[in-house]
PDB file of C-alpha atoms and ligand atoms in Angstrom:
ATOM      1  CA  UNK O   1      67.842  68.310 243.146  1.00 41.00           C
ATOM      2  CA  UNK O   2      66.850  70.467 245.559  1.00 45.00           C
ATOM      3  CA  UNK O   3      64.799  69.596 248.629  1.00 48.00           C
ATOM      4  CA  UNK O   4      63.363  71.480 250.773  1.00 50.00           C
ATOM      5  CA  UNK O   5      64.311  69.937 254.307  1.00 53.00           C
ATOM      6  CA  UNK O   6      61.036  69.106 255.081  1.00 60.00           C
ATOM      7  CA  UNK O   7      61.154  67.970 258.383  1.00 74.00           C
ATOM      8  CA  UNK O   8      64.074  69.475 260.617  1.00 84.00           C
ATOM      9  CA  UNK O   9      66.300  67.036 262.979  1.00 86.00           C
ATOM     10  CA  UNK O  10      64.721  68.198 266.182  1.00 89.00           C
ATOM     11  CA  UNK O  11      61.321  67.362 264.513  1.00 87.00           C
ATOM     12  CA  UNK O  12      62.462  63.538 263.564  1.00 87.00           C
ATOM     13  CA  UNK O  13      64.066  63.786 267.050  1.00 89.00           C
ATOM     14  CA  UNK O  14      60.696  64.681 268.716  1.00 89.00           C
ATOM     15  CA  UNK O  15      58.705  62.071 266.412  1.00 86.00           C
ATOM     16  CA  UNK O  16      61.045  58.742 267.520  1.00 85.00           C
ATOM     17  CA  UNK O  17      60.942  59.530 270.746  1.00 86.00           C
ATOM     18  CA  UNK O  18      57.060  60.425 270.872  1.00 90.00           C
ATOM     19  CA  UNK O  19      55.446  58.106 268.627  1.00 91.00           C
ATOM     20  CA  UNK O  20      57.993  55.194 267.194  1.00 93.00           C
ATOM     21  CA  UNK O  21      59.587  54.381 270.579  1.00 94.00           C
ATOM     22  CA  UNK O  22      56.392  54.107 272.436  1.00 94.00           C
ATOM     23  CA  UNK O  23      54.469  52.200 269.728  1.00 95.00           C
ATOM     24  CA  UNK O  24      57.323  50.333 268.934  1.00 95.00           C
ATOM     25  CA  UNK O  25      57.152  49.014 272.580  1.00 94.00           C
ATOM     26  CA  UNK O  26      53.412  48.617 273.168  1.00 94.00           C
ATOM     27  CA  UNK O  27      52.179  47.214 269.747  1.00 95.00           C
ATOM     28  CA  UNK O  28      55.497  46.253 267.596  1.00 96.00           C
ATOM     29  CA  UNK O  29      54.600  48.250 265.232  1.00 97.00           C
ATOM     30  CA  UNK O  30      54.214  52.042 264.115  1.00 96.00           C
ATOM     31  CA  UNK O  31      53.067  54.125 261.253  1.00 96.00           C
ATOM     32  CA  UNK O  32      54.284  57.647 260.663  1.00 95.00           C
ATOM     33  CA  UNK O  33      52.053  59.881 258.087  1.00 95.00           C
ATOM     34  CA  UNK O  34      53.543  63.043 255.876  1.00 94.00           C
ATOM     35  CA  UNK O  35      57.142  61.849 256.591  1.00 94.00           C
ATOM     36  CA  UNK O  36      58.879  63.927 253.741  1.00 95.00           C
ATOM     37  CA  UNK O  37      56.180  66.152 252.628  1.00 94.00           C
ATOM     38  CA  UNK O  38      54.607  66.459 248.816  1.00 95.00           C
ATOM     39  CA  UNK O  39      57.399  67.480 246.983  1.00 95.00           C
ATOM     40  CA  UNK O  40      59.689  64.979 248.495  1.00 96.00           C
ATOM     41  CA  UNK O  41      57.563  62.028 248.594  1.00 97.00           C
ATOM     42  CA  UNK O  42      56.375  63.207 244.930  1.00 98.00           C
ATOM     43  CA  UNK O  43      60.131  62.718 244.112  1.00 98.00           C
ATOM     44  CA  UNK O  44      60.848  59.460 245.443  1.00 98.00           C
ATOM     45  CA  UNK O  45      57.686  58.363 243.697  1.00 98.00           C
ATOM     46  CA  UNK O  46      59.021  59.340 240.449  1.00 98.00           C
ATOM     47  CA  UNK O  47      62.247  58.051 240.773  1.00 98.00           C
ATOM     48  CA  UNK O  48      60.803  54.602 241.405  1.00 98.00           C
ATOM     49  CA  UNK O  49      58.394  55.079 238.614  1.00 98.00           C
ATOM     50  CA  UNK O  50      61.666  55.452 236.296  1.00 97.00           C
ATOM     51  CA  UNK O  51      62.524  52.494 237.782  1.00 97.00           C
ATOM     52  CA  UNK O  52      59.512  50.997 236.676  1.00 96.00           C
ATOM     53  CA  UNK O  53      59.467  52.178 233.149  1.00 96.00           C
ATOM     54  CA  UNK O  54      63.081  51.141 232.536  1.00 95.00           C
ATOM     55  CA  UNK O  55      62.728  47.762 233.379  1.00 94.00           C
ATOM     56  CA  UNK O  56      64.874  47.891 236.417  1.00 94.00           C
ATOM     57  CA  UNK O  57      62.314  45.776 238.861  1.00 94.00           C
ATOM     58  CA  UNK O  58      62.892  42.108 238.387  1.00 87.00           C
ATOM     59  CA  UNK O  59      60.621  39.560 239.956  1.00 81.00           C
ATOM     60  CA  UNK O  60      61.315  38.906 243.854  1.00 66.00           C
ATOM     61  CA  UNK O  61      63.182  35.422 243.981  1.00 65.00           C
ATOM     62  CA  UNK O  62      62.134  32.826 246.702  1.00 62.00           C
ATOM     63  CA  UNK O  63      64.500  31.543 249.267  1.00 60.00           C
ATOM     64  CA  UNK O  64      63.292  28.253 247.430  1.00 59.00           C
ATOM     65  CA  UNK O  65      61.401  27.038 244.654  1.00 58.00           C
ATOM     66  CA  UNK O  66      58.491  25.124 245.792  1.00 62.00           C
ATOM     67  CA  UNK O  67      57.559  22.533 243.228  1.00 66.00           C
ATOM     68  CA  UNK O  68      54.401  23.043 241.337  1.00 67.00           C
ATOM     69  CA  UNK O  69      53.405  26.133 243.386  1.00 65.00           C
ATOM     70  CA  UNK O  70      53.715  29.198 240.562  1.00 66.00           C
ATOM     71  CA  UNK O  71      56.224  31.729 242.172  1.00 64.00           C
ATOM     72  CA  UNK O  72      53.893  34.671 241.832  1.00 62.00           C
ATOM     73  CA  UNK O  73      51.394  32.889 244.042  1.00 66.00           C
ATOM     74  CA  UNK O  74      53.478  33.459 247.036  1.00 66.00           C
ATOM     75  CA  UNK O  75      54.964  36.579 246.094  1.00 69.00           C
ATOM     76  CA  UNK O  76      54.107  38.356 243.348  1.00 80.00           C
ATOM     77  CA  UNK O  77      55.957  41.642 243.685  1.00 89.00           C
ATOM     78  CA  UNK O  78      59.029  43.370 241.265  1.00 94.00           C
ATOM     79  CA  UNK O  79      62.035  44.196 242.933  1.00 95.00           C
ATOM     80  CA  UNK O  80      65.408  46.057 242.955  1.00 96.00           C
ATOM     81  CA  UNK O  81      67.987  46.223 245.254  1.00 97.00           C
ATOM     82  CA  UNK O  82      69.600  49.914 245.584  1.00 97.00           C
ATOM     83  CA  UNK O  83      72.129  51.486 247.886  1.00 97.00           C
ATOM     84  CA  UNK O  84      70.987  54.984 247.028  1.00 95.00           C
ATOM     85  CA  UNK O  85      74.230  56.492 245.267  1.00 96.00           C
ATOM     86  CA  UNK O  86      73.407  55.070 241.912  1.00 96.00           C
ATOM     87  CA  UNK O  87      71.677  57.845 239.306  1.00 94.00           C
ATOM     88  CA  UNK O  88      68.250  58.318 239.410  1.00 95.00           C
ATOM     89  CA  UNK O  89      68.414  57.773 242.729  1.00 96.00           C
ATOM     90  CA  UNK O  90      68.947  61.036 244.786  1.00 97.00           C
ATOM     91  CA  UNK O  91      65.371  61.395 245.993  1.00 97.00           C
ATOM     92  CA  UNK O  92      65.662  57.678 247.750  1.00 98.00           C
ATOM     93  CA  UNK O  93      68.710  58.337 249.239  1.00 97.00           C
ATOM     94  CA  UNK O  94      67.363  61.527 251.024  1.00 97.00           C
ATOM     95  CA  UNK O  95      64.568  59.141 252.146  1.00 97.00           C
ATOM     96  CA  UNK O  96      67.225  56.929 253.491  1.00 98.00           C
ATOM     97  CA  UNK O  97      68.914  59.276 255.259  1.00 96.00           C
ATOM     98  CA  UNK O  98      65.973  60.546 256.561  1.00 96.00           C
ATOM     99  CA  UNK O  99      64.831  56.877 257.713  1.00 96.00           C
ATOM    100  CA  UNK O 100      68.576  56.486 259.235  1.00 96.00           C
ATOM    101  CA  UNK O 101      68.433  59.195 261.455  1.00 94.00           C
ATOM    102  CA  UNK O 102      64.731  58.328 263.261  1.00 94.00           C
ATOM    103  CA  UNK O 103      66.174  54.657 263.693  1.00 95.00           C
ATOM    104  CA  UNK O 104      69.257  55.923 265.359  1.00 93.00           C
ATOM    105  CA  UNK O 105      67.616  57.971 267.795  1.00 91.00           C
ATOM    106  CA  UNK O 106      65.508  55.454 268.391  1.00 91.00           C
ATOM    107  CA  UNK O 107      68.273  53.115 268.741  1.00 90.00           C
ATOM    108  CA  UNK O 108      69.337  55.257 271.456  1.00 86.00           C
ATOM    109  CA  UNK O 109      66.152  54.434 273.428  1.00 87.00           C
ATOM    110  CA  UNK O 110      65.347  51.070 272.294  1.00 86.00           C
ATOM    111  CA  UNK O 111      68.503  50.256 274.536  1.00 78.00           C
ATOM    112  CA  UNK O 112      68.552  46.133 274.399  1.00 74.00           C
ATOM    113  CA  UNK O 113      69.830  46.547 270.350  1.00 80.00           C
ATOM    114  CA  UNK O 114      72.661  47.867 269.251  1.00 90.00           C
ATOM    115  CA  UNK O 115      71.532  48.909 265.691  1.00 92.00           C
ATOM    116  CA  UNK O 116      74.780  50.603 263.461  1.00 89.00           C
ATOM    117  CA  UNK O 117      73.684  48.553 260.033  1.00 95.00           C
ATOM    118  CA  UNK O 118      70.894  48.135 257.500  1.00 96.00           C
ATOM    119  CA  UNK O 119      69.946  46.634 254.319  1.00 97.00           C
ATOM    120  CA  UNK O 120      70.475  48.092 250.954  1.00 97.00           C
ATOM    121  CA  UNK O 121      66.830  49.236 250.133  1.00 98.00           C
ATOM    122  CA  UNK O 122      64.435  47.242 248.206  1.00 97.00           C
ATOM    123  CA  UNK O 123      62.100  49.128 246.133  1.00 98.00           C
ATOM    124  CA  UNK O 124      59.432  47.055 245.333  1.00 97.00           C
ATOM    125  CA  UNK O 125      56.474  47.312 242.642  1.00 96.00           C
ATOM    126  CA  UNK O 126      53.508  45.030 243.164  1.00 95.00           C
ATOM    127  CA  UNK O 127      51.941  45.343 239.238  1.00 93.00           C
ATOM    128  CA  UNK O 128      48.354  44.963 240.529  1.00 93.00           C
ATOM    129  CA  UNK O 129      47.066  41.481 238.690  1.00 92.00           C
ATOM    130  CA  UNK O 130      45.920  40.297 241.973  1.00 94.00           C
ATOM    131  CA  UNK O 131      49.492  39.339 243.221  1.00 91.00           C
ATOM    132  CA  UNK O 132      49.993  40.315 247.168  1.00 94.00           C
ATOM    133  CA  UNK O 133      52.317  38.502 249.226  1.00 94.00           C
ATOM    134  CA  UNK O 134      51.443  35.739 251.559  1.00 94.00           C
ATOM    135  CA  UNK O 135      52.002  35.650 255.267  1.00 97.00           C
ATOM    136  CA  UNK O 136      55.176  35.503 256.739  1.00 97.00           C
ATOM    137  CA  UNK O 137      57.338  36.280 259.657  1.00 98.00           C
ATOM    138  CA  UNK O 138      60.567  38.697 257.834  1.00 97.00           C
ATOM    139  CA  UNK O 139      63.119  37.087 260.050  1.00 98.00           C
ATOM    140  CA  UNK O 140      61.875  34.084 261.687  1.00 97.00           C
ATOM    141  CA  UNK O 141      65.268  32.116 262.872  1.00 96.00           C
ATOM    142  CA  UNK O 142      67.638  35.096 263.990  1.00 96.00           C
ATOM    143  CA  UNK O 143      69.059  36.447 260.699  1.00 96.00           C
ATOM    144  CA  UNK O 144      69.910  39.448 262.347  1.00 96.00           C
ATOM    145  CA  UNK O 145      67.363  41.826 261.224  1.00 97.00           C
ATOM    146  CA  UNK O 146      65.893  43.744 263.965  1.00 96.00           C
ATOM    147  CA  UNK O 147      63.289  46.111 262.624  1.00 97.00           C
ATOM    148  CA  UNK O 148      61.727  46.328 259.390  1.00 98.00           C
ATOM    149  CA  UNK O 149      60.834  49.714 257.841  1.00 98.00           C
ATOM    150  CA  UNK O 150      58.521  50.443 254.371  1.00 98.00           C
ATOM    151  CA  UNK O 151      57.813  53.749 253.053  1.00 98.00           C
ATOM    152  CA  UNK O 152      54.600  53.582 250.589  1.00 98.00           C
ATOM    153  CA  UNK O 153      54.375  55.866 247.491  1.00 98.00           C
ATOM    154  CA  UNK O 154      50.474  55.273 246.688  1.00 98.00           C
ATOM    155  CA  UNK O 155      48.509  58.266 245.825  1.00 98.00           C
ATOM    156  CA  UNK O 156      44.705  58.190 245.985  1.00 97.00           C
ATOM    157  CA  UNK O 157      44.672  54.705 247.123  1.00 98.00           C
ATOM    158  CA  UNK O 158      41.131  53.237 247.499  1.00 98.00           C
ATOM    159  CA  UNK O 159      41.436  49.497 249.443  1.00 97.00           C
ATOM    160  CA  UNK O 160      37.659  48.753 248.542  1.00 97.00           C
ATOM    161  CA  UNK O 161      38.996  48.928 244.692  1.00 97.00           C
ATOM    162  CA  UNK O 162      42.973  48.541 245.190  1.00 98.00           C
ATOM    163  CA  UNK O 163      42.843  46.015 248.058  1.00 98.00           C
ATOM    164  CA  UNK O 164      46.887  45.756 248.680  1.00 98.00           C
ATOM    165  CA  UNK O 165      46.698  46.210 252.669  1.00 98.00           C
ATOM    166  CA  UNK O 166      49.334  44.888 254.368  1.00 98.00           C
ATOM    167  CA  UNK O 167      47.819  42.951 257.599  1.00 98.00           C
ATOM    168  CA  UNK O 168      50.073  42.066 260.638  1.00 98.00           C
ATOM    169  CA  UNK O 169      49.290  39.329 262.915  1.00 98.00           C
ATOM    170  CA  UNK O 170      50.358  41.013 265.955  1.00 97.00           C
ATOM    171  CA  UNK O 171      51.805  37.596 268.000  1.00 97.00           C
ATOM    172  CA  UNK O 172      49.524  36.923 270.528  1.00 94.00           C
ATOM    173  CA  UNK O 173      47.330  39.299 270.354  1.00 92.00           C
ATOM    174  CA  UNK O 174      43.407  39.096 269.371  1.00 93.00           C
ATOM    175  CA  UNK O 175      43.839  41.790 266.723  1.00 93.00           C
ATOM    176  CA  UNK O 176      44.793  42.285 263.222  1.00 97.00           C
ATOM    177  CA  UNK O 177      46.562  45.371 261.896  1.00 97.00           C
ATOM    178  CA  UNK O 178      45.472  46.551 258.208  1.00 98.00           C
ATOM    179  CA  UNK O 179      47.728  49.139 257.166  1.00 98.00           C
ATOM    180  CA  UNK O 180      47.226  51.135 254.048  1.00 98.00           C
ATOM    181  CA  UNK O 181      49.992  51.455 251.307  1.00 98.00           C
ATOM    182  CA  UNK O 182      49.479  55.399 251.395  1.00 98.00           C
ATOM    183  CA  UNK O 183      51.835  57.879 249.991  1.00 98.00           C
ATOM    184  CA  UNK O 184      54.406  59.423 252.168  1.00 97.00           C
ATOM    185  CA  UNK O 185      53.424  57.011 255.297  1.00 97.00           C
ATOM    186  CA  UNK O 186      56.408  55.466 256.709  1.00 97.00           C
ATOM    187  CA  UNK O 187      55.875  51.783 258.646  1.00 98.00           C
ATOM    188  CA  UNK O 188      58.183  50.456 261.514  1.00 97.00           C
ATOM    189  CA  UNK O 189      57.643  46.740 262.811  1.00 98.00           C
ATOM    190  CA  UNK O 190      59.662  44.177 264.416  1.00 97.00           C
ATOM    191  CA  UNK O 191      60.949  42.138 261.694  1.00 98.00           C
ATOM    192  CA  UNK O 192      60.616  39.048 264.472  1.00 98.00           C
ATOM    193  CA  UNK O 193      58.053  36.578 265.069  1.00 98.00           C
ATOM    194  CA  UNK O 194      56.387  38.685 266.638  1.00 98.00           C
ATOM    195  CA  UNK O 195      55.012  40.271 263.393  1.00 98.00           C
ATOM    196  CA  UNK O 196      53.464  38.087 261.142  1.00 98.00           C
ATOM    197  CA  UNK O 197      52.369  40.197 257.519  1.00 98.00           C
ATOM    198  CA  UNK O 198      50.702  39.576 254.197  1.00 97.00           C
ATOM    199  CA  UNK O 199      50.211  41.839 251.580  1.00 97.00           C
ATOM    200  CA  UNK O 200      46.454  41.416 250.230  1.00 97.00           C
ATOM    201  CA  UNK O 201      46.039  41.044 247.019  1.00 96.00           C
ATOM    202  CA  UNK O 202      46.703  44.323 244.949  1.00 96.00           C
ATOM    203  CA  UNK O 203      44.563  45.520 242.049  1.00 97.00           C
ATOM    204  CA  UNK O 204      46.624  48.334 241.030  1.00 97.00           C
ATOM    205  CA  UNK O 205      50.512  49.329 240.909  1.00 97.00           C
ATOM    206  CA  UNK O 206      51.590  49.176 244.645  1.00 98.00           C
ATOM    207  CA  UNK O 207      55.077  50.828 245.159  1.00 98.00           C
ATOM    208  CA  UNK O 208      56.752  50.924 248.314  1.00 98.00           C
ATOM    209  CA  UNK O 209      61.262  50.687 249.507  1.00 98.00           C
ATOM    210  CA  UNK O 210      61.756  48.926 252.122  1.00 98.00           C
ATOM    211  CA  UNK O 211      65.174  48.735 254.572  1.00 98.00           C
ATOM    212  CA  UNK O 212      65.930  46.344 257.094  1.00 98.00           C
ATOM    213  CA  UNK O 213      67.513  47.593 260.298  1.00 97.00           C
ATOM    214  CA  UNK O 214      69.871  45.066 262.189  1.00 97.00           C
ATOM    215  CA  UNK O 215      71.321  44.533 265.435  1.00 95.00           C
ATOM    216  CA  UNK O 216      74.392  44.090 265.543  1.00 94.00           C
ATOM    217  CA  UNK O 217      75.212  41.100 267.807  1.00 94.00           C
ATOM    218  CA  UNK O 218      72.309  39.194 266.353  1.00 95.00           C
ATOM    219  CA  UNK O 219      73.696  39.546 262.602  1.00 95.00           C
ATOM    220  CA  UNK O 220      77.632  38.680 264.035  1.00 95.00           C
ATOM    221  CA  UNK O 221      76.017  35.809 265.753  1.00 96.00           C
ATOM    222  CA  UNK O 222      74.029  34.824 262.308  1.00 95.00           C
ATOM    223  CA  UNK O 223      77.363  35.628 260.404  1.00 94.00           C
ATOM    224  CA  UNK O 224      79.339  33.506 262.605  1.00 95.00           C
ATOM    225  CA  UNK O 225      76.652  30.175 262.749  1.00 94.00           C
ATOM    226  CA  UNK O 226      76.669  30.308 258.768  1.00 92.00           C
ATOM    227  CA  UNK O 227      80.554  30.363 258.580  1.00 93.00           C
ATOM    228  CA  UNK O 228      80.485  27.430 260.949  1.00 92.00           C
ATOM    229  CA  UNK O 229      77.880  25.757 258.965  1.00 90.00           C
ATOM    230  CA  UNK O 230      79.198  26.159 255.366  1.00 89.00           C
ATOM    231  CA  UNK O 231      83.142  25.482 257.123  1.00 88.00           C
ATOM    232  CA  UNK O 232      81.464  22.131 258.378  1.00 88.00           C
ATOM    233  CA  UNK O 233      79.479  21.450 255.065  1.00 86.00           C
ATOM    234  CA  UNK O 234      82.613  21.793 253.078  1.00 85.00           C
ATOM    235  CA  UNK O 235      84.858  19.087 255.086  1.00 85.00           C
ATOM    236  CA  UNK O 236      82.092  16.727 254.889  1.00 84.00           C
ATOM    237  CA  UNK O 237      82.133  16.995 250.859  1.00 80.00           C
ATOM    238  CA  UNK O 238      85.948  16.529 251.192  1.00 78.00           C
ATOM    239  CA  UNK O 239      85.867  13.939 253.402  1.00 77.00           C
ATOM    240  CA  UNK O 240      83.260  12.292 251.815  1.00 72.00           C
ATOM    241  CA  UNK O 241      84.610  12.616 248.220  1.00 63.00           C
TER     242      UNK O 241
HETATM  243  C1  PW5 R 301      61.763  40.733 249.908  1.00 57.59           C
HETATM  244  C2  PW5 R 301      60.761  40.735 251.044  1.00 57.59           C
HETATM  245  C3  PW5 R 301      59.709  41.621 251.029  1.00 57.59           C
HETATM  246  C4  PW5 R 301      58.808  41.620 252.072  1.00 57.59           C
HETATM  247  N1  PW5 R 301      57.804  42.493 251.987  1.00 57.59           N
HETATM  248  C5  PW5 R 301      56.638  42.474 252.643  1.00 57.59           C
HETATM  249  O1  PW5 R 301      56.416  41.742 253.559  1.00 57.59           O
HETATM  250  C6  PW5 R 301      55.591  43.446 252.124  1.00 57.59           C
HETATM  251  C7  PW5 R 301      55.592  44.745 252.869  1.00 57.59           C
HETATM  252  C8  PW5 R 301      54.673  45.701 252.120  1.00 57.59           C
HETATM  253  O2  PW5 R 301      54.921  45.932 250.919  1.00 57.59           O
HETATM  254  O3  PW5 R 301      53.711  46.174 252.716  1.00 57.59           O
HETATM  255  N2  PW5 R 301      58.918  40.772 253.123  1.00 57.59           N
HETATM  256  C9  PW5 R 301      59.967  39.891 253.121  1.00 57.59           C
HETATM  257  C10 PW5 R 301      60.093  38.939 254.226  1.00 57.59           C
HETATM  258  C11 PW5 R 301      60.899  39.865 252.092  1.00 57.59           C
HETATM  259 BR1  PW5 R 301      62.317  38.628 252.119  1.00 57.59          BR
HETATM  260 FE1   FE R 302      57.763  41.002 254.860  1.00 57.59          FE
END
């Protein structure tokens, strides 16, 4: 499929360094409008649509079941995990790509992380009965995950009618941060405490991928605290038993 490149690497060279780096650093978070163009974006969109169609989103799981309280009252979105080389997928994968390159010249000026790894991308469908997501921090105790980033597919999107803003709680500040789930807009935050989001409920289908960007020492640190903890969980059973 062939795409024109719509934005050259000196332009997403020019674009982290003048607008995610900075806003990155003041606010914690950044939106970036007309990322891959019309007949990019148009393509991802599509692609996910497929995805849609075919069945492929499955209902986001919770890290764990809370008794009595319905899943989709937390979160009420449809999921898939995808690396970007499976069919159907070609579109996504340039958007990855695309997405990989800002981060890693930001990366370059965000200095403190070391960021060489990310996620597999969700893509995630929110079917529009009302379900949004309710606040939460994306990585509250260290996980590794350094900065979160969402690209939105939503064409003619109308909050008065659609509602599905996300807000961020900006930590300490005396603000709120409604972004709109527009098509071909392209969302950087912290994935820290230090951004707080919900997703308001959504009255029509809301489709955006998300990819989580890690540092590096963080996640080896994570890695290494839950080999500890399941190698210590393990002898108790056996001691135990
Ligand atoms: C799977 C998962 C999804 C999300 N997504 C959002 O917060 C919504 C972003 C948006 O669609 O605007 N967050 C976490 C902590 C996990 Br885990
Ligand atoms: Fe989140």
């Amino acid at each position: 499929m062939p795409f024109i490149e719509h934005v050259s690497d000196a332009d997403l060279e020019c674009l982290a360094l003048e607008r995610v780096v900075p806003a990155l650093q003041a606010y914690g978070f950044c939106y970036v409008d007309g990322v891959l163009g019309e007949l990019a974006g148009d393509a991802v969109l599509e692609q996910v649509k497929e995805m849609h169609r075919s069945g492929v989103l499955q209902d986001g799981r919770l890290a764990g079941s809370v008794p009595g309280v319905h899943r989709s009252s937390i979160r009420g979105d449809k999921i898939a995990w995808v690396s970007g080389t499976e069919r159907g997928c070609e579109a996504i994968n340039f958007l990855l790509n695309l997405i990989d390159k800002l981060i890693s010249v930001c990366a370059r000026r965000l200095g403190s992380k070391t960021i060489r790894e990310r996620s597999k991308a969700m893509v995630a469908c929110y079917p529009g009965n009302g379900a949004g997501y309710v606040k939460h921090v994306d990585n509250p105790n260290c996980d590794g995950r350094c900065i979160t980033c969402t690209y939105y597919l939503n064409k003619n999107w109308n909050t008065k009618e659609h509602g599905g803003v996300l807000r961020i709680f900006p930590e300490g500040k005396s603000f709120v941060a409604d972004i709109k789930p527009l098509f071909d807009r392209l969302l950087f935050f912290w994935s820290d405490r230090r951004n707080p989001h919900e997703v308001q409920p959504s009255y029509s289908t809301r489709y955006a991928v998300t990819v989580w960007y890690f540092d590096s020492e963080e996640r080896a640190e994570a890695k290494r605290r839950f080999r500890d903890m399941t190698a210590s969980s393990l002898q108790q059973c056996s001691s135990s038993s």
